[in-house]
Amino acid sequence: MSAIAGIYHLNQETVTQQGHLLMQGLEKYPANDIRTWTSGHMFLGCHAQWITPEAVHERLPYHDSESGLVITADAIIDNRDELFQLLQVEPSLRNSMSDSELIMRSYQKWERDAPNYLVGDFAFMIWDERNQRLFGARDFSGSRTLYYFHDRDRFAFCTIIEPLLSLPHMEKKMNEQWLAEYLAISAPVDGVDGFITPYLHIEQVPPSHSLTATRDQISLQKYSTITAEPLKLKSNEYVEAFQEVFQRSVDARLRTYRGIGAHLSGGLDSGSVVSFAAKSLRKDNKRLHTFSYIPTSDFKDYTANQLMADESPMIQLTVKHVGGIADHYLDFQGKNSYSDIDSLLETMEMPYKFFENSFWMKGMFEKAQEEGVGVLLSGTRGNLSISWGSAYDHYAKLMKKLKWVQLVRELHQYSQNIGGQRLRSLPTVARVAFPFLDRMMEKGTSHKFPVLINPEFASKSKVFAKLKDYGIDGSGWFATSNIYEQRHRHFHDGFHWNATNTLTTKLSLQHALWQRDPTNDLRVIRFCLSVPEEQYVQNGLDRALIRRSTEKLLPDAIRLNQRIRGVQGADWVHRMTPHWGSFIADLQQLSNDPDALRYLDGAQIKAALTKVMAGARPEFATDSDYRILMRSLIVYRYMKKFA
């Protein structure tokens, strides 16, 4: 893992101190090795953190004089064996060959098609001296960030934004187009334009894109669109096929000479990752560290009976059943969403919407670093890959197709699994199948989540017209309630990935470890998209494929649980109670700041303020007024950095 940087002087002038300015901006991160390469008008640098065994011997930037190629890379490649075969790498060289050399050899063979053959988390740049071409790419989901700036005379790139702003003649100026999208979207994504950033003149390579820079042109191209051919197997064969592809994905992400850790909740996604990982680690007599968030001891759980704010009892069931685990339960006493705003803004280099979980996501990286972890596993993308399968949506499809016998049988089994009377879910299924019934039953009540944007700014920027093209309506949420269409758009459009990956890239660099997600493996996603929908909901089980695939690997109380759901971050308001006065004071300042209210909806902020001034109410953690005020404050703090 590395932070990379470089400058290409398009006017052919010799690179002097500007390259070193970029590298100085990376000095805030720990490093195992820092190297640069310069030749005339080209500068490349790497601020390396060693994660894999091969990385210890890796020297980046790496110059191959025979081919005239130089590479700097922030990458871990997971399909090494496949690439060795395709590239005909001698067996004696394979164990020690670095991932960056594999990328370079792939470029030698396939040139600008090379990213199509790579599976893993990567961002890289290659200087092709013979063709006077700089070429780079970001993996299909943008697991690593890659920003760039260019004008008539130069092209510069970096893993983070701050060093680019240090270059001569660079102006730190807010990008109002990006801000309009961020404020207009109430969904948990940053924006729909994957090319722009919060800073004017700083752009980014979107997920699944490559970049080519020559003296005459800077061009970007989407190199990958996820497609999957329908898979036709016998019913019991889907489980075996899934176990094989998922185990391979997990094993590829265990490649480190340091410790292995994992996020662990009481649910299926992280539990599945942990169970598959622990099974492989046992073969080498290695233990897996798990890190689990729990509320503070003085928190009184206000959530409904079917919800669980403290998942530790369920987590402990998984830990005991799986074995070989060193489990850590972290309540982060004294930490809260409000006090961490400035620290996280500095890390992220942009505003964020996940404030309910922000302090403990950051805290888990800190704890993992203390425990000597090199790879921190997660199951973040699991809902759309390994644990796909919404019962209500599947039953709604059966209803619309008039498959009554199958529907009644499934609903009977589902009711037995979740508890309650037979067919009690039928009205809910009808409302999912026919959304107009939902509107009639709610008598026209609006379900729109409040957006943050000032209406005049929205009109001036024409942001909602742009969002419409990406399937987001005037409420700032996805225009369709069809989850199958949403899933398709998620994998087709790159913008859904940016928020999560920006956080994990920059926290990884800050704490010298790499968060890796087997549920986001390209091979796993293609497999899961190829599986027939009836494999995901059957015999009254939602998320049926992963439940069947983890038999004996997870305790049945977790594997078959359809009655209780964990809610992480339910105590965010409770944690902020000692700081409520300061929180209100900041919001009052915001509500009277004309510069901020050019962008933010002041009327909505002032109306919401009335509610929070009555005092902190922990049970209001999901209240839209509480949430919109917290989001507004985060944006306000960010905007003040441009003052």
PDB file of N, CA, C and O in Angstrom, residues 326-378:
ATOM      1  N   ALA A 326      -9.414 -13.500  18.551  1.00  0.00           N
ATOM      2  CA  ALA A 326      -9.146 -12.584  19.664  1.00  0.00           C
ATOM      3  C   ALA A 326     -10.116 -11.419  19.499  1.00  0.00           C
ATOM      4  O   ALA A 326      -9.925 -10.573  18.629  1.00  0.00           O
ATOM      5  N   ASP A 327     -11.171 -11.402  20.298  1.00  0.00           N
ATOM      6  CA  ASP A 327     -12.252 -10.444  20.091  1.00  0.00           C
ATOM      7  C   ASP A 327     -12.074  -9.196  20.949  1.00  0.00           C
ATOM      8  O   ASP A 327     -11.706  -9.267  22.118  1.00  0.00           O
ATOM      9  N   HIS A 328     -12.367  -8.048  20.350  1.00  0.00           N
ATOM     10  CA  HIS A 328     -12.250  -6.753  21.019  1.00  0.00           C
ATOM     11  C   HIS A 328     -13.595  -6.042  20.923  1.00  0.00           C
ATOM     12  O   HIS A 328     -14.131  -5.867  19.820  1.00  0.00           O
ATOM     13  N   TYR A 329     -14.136  -5.613  22.075  1.00  0.00           N
ATOM     14  CA  TYR A 329     -15.410  -4.899  22.126  1.00  0.00           C
ATOM     15  C   TYR A 329     -15.123  -3.463  22.534  1.00  0.00           C
ATOM     16  O   TYR A 329     -14.613  -3.206  23.626  1.00  0.00           O
ATOM     17  N   LEU A 330     -15.448  -2.528  21.658  1.00  0.00           N
ATOM     18  CA  LEU A 330     -14.991  -1.154  21.805  1.00  0.00           C
ATOM     19  C   LEU A 330     -16.181  -0.223  21.983  1.00  0.00           C
ATOM     20  O   LEU A 330     -17.010  -0.073  21.081  1.00  0.00           O
ATOM     21  N   ASP A 331     -16.251   0.437  23.168  1.00  0.00           N
ATOM     22  CA  ASP A 331     -17.353   1.377  23.399  1.00  0.00           C
ATOM     23  C   ASP A 331     -16.939   2.823  23.162  1.00  0.00           C
ATOM     24  O   ASP A 331     -17.769   3.720  23.157  1.00  0.00           O
ATOM     25  N   PHE A 332     -15.653   3.065  22.960  1.00  0.00           N
ATOM     26  CA  PHE A 332     -15.139   4.397  22.644  1.00  0.00           C
ATOM     27  C   PHE A 332     -15.705   5.450  23.600  1.00  0.00           C
ATOM     28  O   PHE A 332     -16.248   6.475  23.169  1.00  0.00           O
ATOM     29  N   GLN A 333     -15.595   5.158  24.870  1.00  0.00           N
ATOM     30  CA  GLN A 333     -16.071   6.076  25.909  1.00  0.00           C
ATOM     31  C   GLN A 333     -15.478   7.469  25.695  1.00  0.00           C
ATOM     32  O   GLN A 333     -14.271   7.626  25.522  1.00  0.00           O
ATOM     33  N   GLY A 334     -16.337   8.491  25.680  1.00  0.00           N
ATOM     34  CA  GLY A 334     -15.893   9.864  25.502  1.00  0.00           C
ATOM     35  C   GLY A 334     -15.825  10.315  24.058  1.00  0.00           C
ATOM     36  O   GLY A 334     -15.681  11.514  23.781  1.00  0.00           O
ATOM     37  N   LYS A 335     -15.916   9.377  23.115  1.00  0.00           N
ATOM     38  CA  LYS A 335     -15.890   9.732  21.701  1.00  0.00           C
ATOM     39  C   LYS A 335     -17.316   9.987  21.208  1.00  0.00           C
ATOM     40  O   LYS A 335     -18.265   9.351  21.664  1.00  0.00           O
ATOM     41  N   ASN A 336     -17.446  10.916  20.265  1.00  0.00           N
ATOM     42  CA  ASN A 336     -18.784  11.209  19.740  1.00  0.00           C
ATOM     43  C   ASN A 336     -18.681  11.850  18.364  1.00  0.00           C
ATOM     44  O   ASN A 336     -17.598  12.269  17.932  1.00  0.00           O
ATOM     45  N   SER A 337     -19.798  11.924  17.686  1.00  0.00           N
ATOM     46  CA  SER A 337     -19.843  12.426  16.312  1.00  0.00           C
ATOM     47  C   SER A 337     -19.494  13.901  16.217  1.00  0.00           C
ATOM     48  O   SER A 337     -18.931  14.348  15.209  1.00  0.00           O
ATOM     49  N   TYR A 338     -19.812  14.677  17.238  1.00  0.00           N
ATOM     50  CA  TYR A 338     -19.594  16.121  17.204  1.00  0.00           C
ATOM     51  C   TYR A 338     -18.118  16.478  17.386  1.00  0.00           C
ATOM     52  O   TYR A 338     -17.552  17.256  16.608  1.00  0.00           O
ATOM     53  N   SER A 339     -17.476  15.916  18.372  1.00  0.00           N
ATOM     54  CA  SER A 339     -16.091  16.286  18.686  1.00  0.00           C
ATOM     55  C   SER A 339     -15.106  15.868  17.607  1.00  0.00           C
ATOM     56  O   SER A 339     -14.010  16.428  17.519  1.00  0.00           O
ATOM     57  N   ASP A 340     -15.474  14.881  16.787  1.00  0.00           N
ATOM     58  CA  ASP A 340     -14.556  14.363  15.775  1.00  0.00           C
ATOM     59  C   ASP A 340     -14.709  15.033  14.410  1.00  0.00           C
ATOM     60  O   ASP A 340     -14.040  14.638  13.457  1.00  0.00           O
ATOM     61  N   ILE A 341     -15.580  16.034  14.298  1.00  0.00           N
ATOM     62  CA  ILE A 341     -15.867  16.607  12.977  1.00  0.00           C
ATOM     63  C   ILE A 341     -14.606  17.135  12.303  1.00  0.00           C
ATOM     64  O   ILE A 341     -14.281  16.768  11.167  1.00  0.00           O
ATOM     65  N   ASP A 342     -13.872  18.010  12.984  1.00  0.00           N
ATOM     66  CA  ASP A 342     -12.706  18.640  12.350  1.00  0.00           C
ATOM     67  C   ASP A 342     -11.623  17.627  12.004  1.00  0.00           C
ATOM     68  O   ASP A 342     -10.987  17.713  10.950  1.00  0.00           O
ATOM     69  N   SER A 343     -11.425  16.664  12.893  1.00  0.00           N
ATOM     70  CA  SER A 343     -10.415  15.633  12.645  1.00  0.00           C
ATOM     71  C   SER A 343     -10.770  14.812  11.402  1.00  0.00           C
ATOM     72  O   SER A 343      -9.908  14.537  10.561  1.00  0.00           O
ATOM     73  N   LEU A 344     -12.034  14.454  11.277  1.00  0.00           N
ATOM     74  CA  LEU A 344     -12.431  13.626  10.143  1.00  0.00           C
ATOM     75  C   LEU A 344     -12.469  14.434   8.845  1.00  0.00           C
ATOM     76  O   LEU A 344     -12.166  13.899   7.770  1.00  0.00           O
ATOM     77  N   LEU A 345     -12.827  15.708   8.933  1.00  0.00           N
ATOM     78  CA  LEU A 345     -12.775  16.556   7.739  1.00  0.00           C
ATOM     79  C   LEU A 345     -11.345  16.668   7.219  1.00  0.00           C
ATOM     80  O   LEU A 345     -11.107  16.656   6.007  1.00  0.00           O
ATOM     81  N   GLU A 346     -10.393  16.765   8.134  1.00  0.00           N
ATOM     82  CA  GLU A 346      -8.988  16.825   7.723  1.00  0.00           C
ATOM     83  C   GLU A 346      -8.563  15.525   7.057  1.00  0.00           C
ATOM     84  O   GLU A 346      -7.836  15.521   6.060  1.00  0.00           O
ATOM     85  N   THR A 347      -9.022  14.407   7.607  1.00  0.00           N
ATOM     86  CA  THR A 347      -8.691  13.106   7.029  1.00  0.00           C
ATOM     87  C   THR A 347      -9.344  12.917   5.669  1.00  0.00           C
ATOM     88  O   THR A 347      -8.700  12.529   4.696  1.00  0.00           O
ATOM     89  N   MET A 348     -10.637  13.205   5.598  1.00  0.00           N
ATOM     90  CA  MET A 348     -11.412  12.961   4.377  1.00  0.00           C
ATOM     91  C   MET A 348     -11.118  13.968   3.272  1.00  0.00           C
ATOM     92  O   MET A 348     -11.282  13.669   2.088  1.00  0.00           O
ATOM     93  N   GLU A 349     -10.765  15.189   3.643  1.00  0.00           N
ATOM     94  CA  GLU A 349     -10.566  16.302   2.709  1.00  0.00           C
ATOM     95  C   GLU A 349     -11.868  16.704   2.023  1.00  0.00           C
ATOM     96  O   GLU A 349     -11.866  17.324   0.962  1.00  0.00           O
ATOM     97  N   MET A 350     -12.979  16.389   2.627  1.00  0.00           N
ATOM     98  CA  MET A 350     -14.299  16.708   2.089  1.00  0.00           C
ATOM     99  C   MET A 350     -15.351  16.412   3.150  1.00  0.00           C
ATOM    100  O   MET A 350     -15.081  15.693   4.123  1.00  0.00           O
ATOM    101  N   PRO A 351     -16.570  16.955   2.995  1.00  0.00           N
ATOM    102  CA  PRO A 351     -17.631  16.640   3.957  1.00  0.00           C
ATOM    103  C   PRO A 351     -18.067  15.182   3.850  1.00  0.00           C
ATOM    104  O   PRO A 351     -17.743  14.486   2.882  1.00  0.00           O
ATOM    105  N   TYR A 352     -18.814  14.727   4.833  1.00  0.00           N
ATOM    106  CA  TYR A 352     -19.257  13.335   4.874  1.00  0.00           C
ATOM    107  C   TYR A 352     -20.656  13.269   5.480  1.00  0.00           C
ATOM    108  O   TYR A 352     -21.093  14.180   6.177  1.00  0.00           O
ATOM    109  N   LYS A 353     -21.348  12.159   5.211  1.00  0.00           N
ATOM    110  CA  LYS A 353     -22.741  12.012   5.656  1.00  0.00           C
ATOM    111  C   LYS A 353     -22.929  10.892   6.680  1.00  0.00           C
ATOM    112  O   LYS A 353     -24.027  10.724   7.200  1.00  0.00           O
ATOM    113  N   PHE A 354     -21.896  10.143   6.967  1.00  0.00           N
ATOM    114  CA  PHE A 354     -22.023   8.965   7.832  1.00  0.00           C
ATOM    115  C   PHE A 354     -21.670   9.298   9.282  1.00  0.00           C
ATOM    116  O   PHE A 354     -21.013   8.520   9.973  1.00  0.00           O
ATOM    117  N   PHE A 355     -22.143  10.440   9.774  1.00  0.00           N
ATOM    118  CA  PHE A 355     -21.714  10.925  11.090  1.00  0.00           C
ATOM    119  C   PHE A 355     -22.115   9.999  12.227  1.00  0.00           C
ATOM    120  O   PHE A 355     -21.449   9.947  13.263  1.00  0.00           O
ATOM    121  N   GLU A 356     -23.210   9.226  12.081  1.00  0.00           N
ATOM    122  CA  GLU A 356     -23.637   8.334  13.166  1.00  0.00           C
ATOM    123  C   GLU A 356     -22.549   7.327  13.534  1.00  0.00           C
ATOM    124  O   GLU A 356     -22.431   6.918  14.689  1.00  0.00           O
ATOM    125  N   ASN A 357     -21.770   6.925  12.533  1.00  0.00           N
ATOM    126  CA  ASN A 357     -20.742   5.895  12.740  1.00  0.00           C
ATOM    127  C   ASN A 357     -19.321   6.439  12.678  1.00  0.00           C
ATOM    128  O   ASN A 357     -18.373   5.673  12.839  1.00  0.00           O
ATOM    129  N   SER A 358     -19.171   7.733  12.443  1.00  0.00           N
ATOM    130  CA  SER A 358     -17.857   8.271  12.107  1.00  0.00           C
ATOM    131  C   SER A 358     -16.811   8.028  13.187  1.00  0.00           C
ATOM    132  O   SER A 358     -15.683   7.607  12.897  1.00  0.00           O
ATOM    133  N   PHE A 359     -17.164   8.260  14.443  1.00  0.00           N
ATOM    134  CA  PHE A 359     -16.159   8.179  15.514  1.00  0.00           C
ATOM    135  C   PHE A 359     -15.681   6.751  15.738  1.00  0.00           C
ATOM    136  O   PHE A 359     -14.513   6.522  16.039  1.00  0.00           O
ATOM    137  N   TRP A 360     -16.581   5.768  15.594  1.00  0.00           N
ATOM    138  CA  TRP A 360     -16.122   4.409  15.864  1.00  0.00           C
ATOM    139  C   TRP A 360     -15.483   3.760  14.645  1.00  0.00           C
ATOM    140  O   TRP A 360     -14.632   2.870  14.790  1.00  0.00           O
ATOM    141  N   MET A 361     -15.839   4.204  13.436  1.00  0.00           N
ATOM    142  CA  MET A 361     -15.116   3.701  12.266  1.00  0.00           C
ATOM    143  C   MET A 361     -13.657   4.135  12.338  1.00  0.00           C
ATOM    144  O   MET A 361     -12.742   3.346  12.090  1.00  0.00           O
ATOM    145  N   LYS A 362     -13.448   5.399  12.693  1.00  0.00           N
ATOM    146  CA  LYS A 362     -12.088   5.920  12.875  1.00  0.00           C
ATOM    147  C   LYS A 362     -11.390   5.201  14.031  1.00  0.00           C
ATOM    148  O   LYS A 362     -10.212   4.827  13.944  1.00  0.00           O
ATOM    149  N   GLY A 363     -12.131   4.984  15.121  1.00  0.00           N
ATOM    150  CA  GLY A 363     -11.558   4.340  16.297  1.00  0.00           C
ATOM    151  C   GLY A 363     -11.115   2.912  16.057  1.00  0.00           C
ATOM    152  O   GLY A 363     -10.138   2.444  16.651  1.00  0.00           O
ATOM    153  N   MET A 364     -11.819   2.198  15.181  1.00  0.00           N
ATOM    154  CA  MET A 364     -11.439   0.811  14.902  1.00  0.00           C
ATOM    155  C   MET A 364     -10.113   0.731  14.162  1.00  0.00           C
ATOM    156  O   MET A 364      -9.318  -0.187  14.378  1.00  0.00           O
ATOM    157  N   PHE A 365      -9.843   1.687  13.287  1.00  0.00           N
ATOM    158  CA  PHE A 365      -8.541   1.731  12.627  1.00  0.00           C
ATOM    159  C   PHE A 365      -7.440   1.966  13.658  1.00  0.00           C
ATOM    160  O   PHE A 365      -6.370   1.354  13.593  1.00  0.00           O
ATOM    161  N   GLU A 366      -7.699   2.861  14.603  1.00  0.00           N
ATOM    162  CA  GLU A 366      -6.708   3.146  15.643  1.00  0.00           C
ATOM    163  C   GLU A 366      -6.413   1.895  16.469  1.00  0.00           C
ATOM    164  O   GLU A 366      -5.254   1.580  16.760  1.00  0.00           O
ATOM    165  N   LYS A 367      -7.472   1.180  16.859  1.00  0.00           N
ATOM    166  CA  LYS A 367      -7.293  -0.030  17.664  1.00  0.00           C
ATOM    167  C   LYS A 367      -6.591  -1.126  16.864  1.00  0.00           C
ATOM    168  O   LYS A 367      -5.717  -1.836  17.395  1.00  0.00           O
ATOM    169  N   ALA A 368      -6.954  -1.271  15.595  1.00  0.00           N
ATOM    170  CA  ALA A 368      -6.314  -2.288  14.755  1.00  0.00           C
ATOM    171  C   ALA A 368      -4.829  -2.001  14.603  1.00  0.00           C
ATOM    172  O   ALA A 368      -3.994  -2.914  14.621  1.00  0.00           O
ATOM    173  N   GLN A 369      -4.478  -0.733  14.480  1.00  0.00           N
ATOM    174  CA  GLN A 369      -3.065  -0.371  14.384  1.00  0.00           C
ATOM    175  C   GLN A 369      -2.325  -0.747  15.666  1.00  0.00           C
ATOM    176  O   GLN A 369      -1.202  -1.273  15.618  1.00  0.00           O
ATOM    177  N   GLU A 370      -2.940  -0.504  16.814  1.00  0.00           N
ATOM    178  CA  GLU A 370      -2.329  -0.873  18.093  1.00  0.00           C
ATOM    179  C   GLU A 370      -2.057  -2.367  18.179  1.00  0.00           C
ATOM    180  O   GLU A 370      -1.077  -2.805  18.786  1.00  0.00           O
ATOM    181  N   GLU A 371      -2.924  -3.174  17.558  1.00  0.00           N
ATOM    182  CA  GLU A 371      -2.790  -4.630  17.630  1.00  0.00           C
ATOM    183  C   GLU A 371      -1.884  -5.199  16.542  1.00  0.00           C
ATOM    184  O   GLU A 371      -1.776  -6.418  16.398  1.00  0.00           O
ATOM    185  N   GLY A 372      -1.225  -4.335  15.764  1.00  0.00           N
ATOM    186  CA  GLY A 372      -0.303  -4.806  14.740  1.00  0.00           C
ATOM    187  C   GLY A 372      -0.968  -5.393  13.515  1.00  0.00           C
ATOM    188  O   GLY A 372      -0.382  -6.214  12.801  1.00  0.00           O
ATOM    189  N   VAL A 373      -2.189  -4.973  13.246  1.00  0.00           N
ATOM    190  CA  VAL A 373      -2.938  -5.496  12.103  1.00  0.00           C
ATOM    191  C   VAL A 373      -2.447  -4.851  10.814  1.00  0.00           C
ATOM    192  O   VAL A 373      -2.224  -3.641  10.753  1.00  0.00           O
ATOM    193  N   GLY A 374      -2.267  -5.652   9.775  1.00  0.00           N
ATOM    194  CA  GLY A 374      -1.899  -5.143   8.456  1.00  0.00           C
ATOM    195  C   GLY A 374      -3.076  -5.094   7.510  1.00  0.00           C
ATOM    196  O   GLY A 374      -3.174  -4.213   6.663  1.00  0.00           O
ATOM    197  N   VAL A 375      -3.986  -6.063   7.647  1.00  0.00           N
ATOM    198  CA  VAL A 375      -5.199  -6.125   6.827  1.00  0.00           C
ATOM    199  C   VAL A 375      -6.402  -6.190   7.750  1.00  0.00           C
ATOM    200  O   VAL A 375      -6.470  -7.030   8.654  1.00  0.00           O
ATOM    201  N   LEU A 376      -7.355  -5.279   7.526  1.00  0.00           N
ATOM    202  CA  LEU A 376      -8.585  -5.214   8.308  1.00  0.00           C
ATOM    203  C   LEU A 376      -9.741  -5.563   7.387  1.00  0.00           C
ATOM    204  O   LEU A 376     -10.104  -4.790   6.499  1.00  0.00           O
ATOM    205  N   LEU A 377     -10.317  -6.742   7.585  1.00  0.00           N
ATOM    206  CA  LEU A 377     -11.388  -7.226   6.709  1.00  0.00           C
ATOM    207  C   LEU A 377     -12.723  -6.567   7.051  1.00  0.00           C
ATOM    208  O   LEU A 377     -12.990  -6.242   8.201  1.00  0.00           O
ATOM    209  N   SER A 378     -13.552  -6.395   6.026  1.00  0.00           N
ATOM    210  CA  SER A 378     -14.904  -5.884   6.242  1.00  0.00           C
ATOM    211  C   SER A 378     -15.866  -6.585   5.286  1.00  0.00           C
ATOM    212  O   SER A 378     -15.436  -7.278   4.362  1.00  0.00           O
TER     213      SER A 378
END
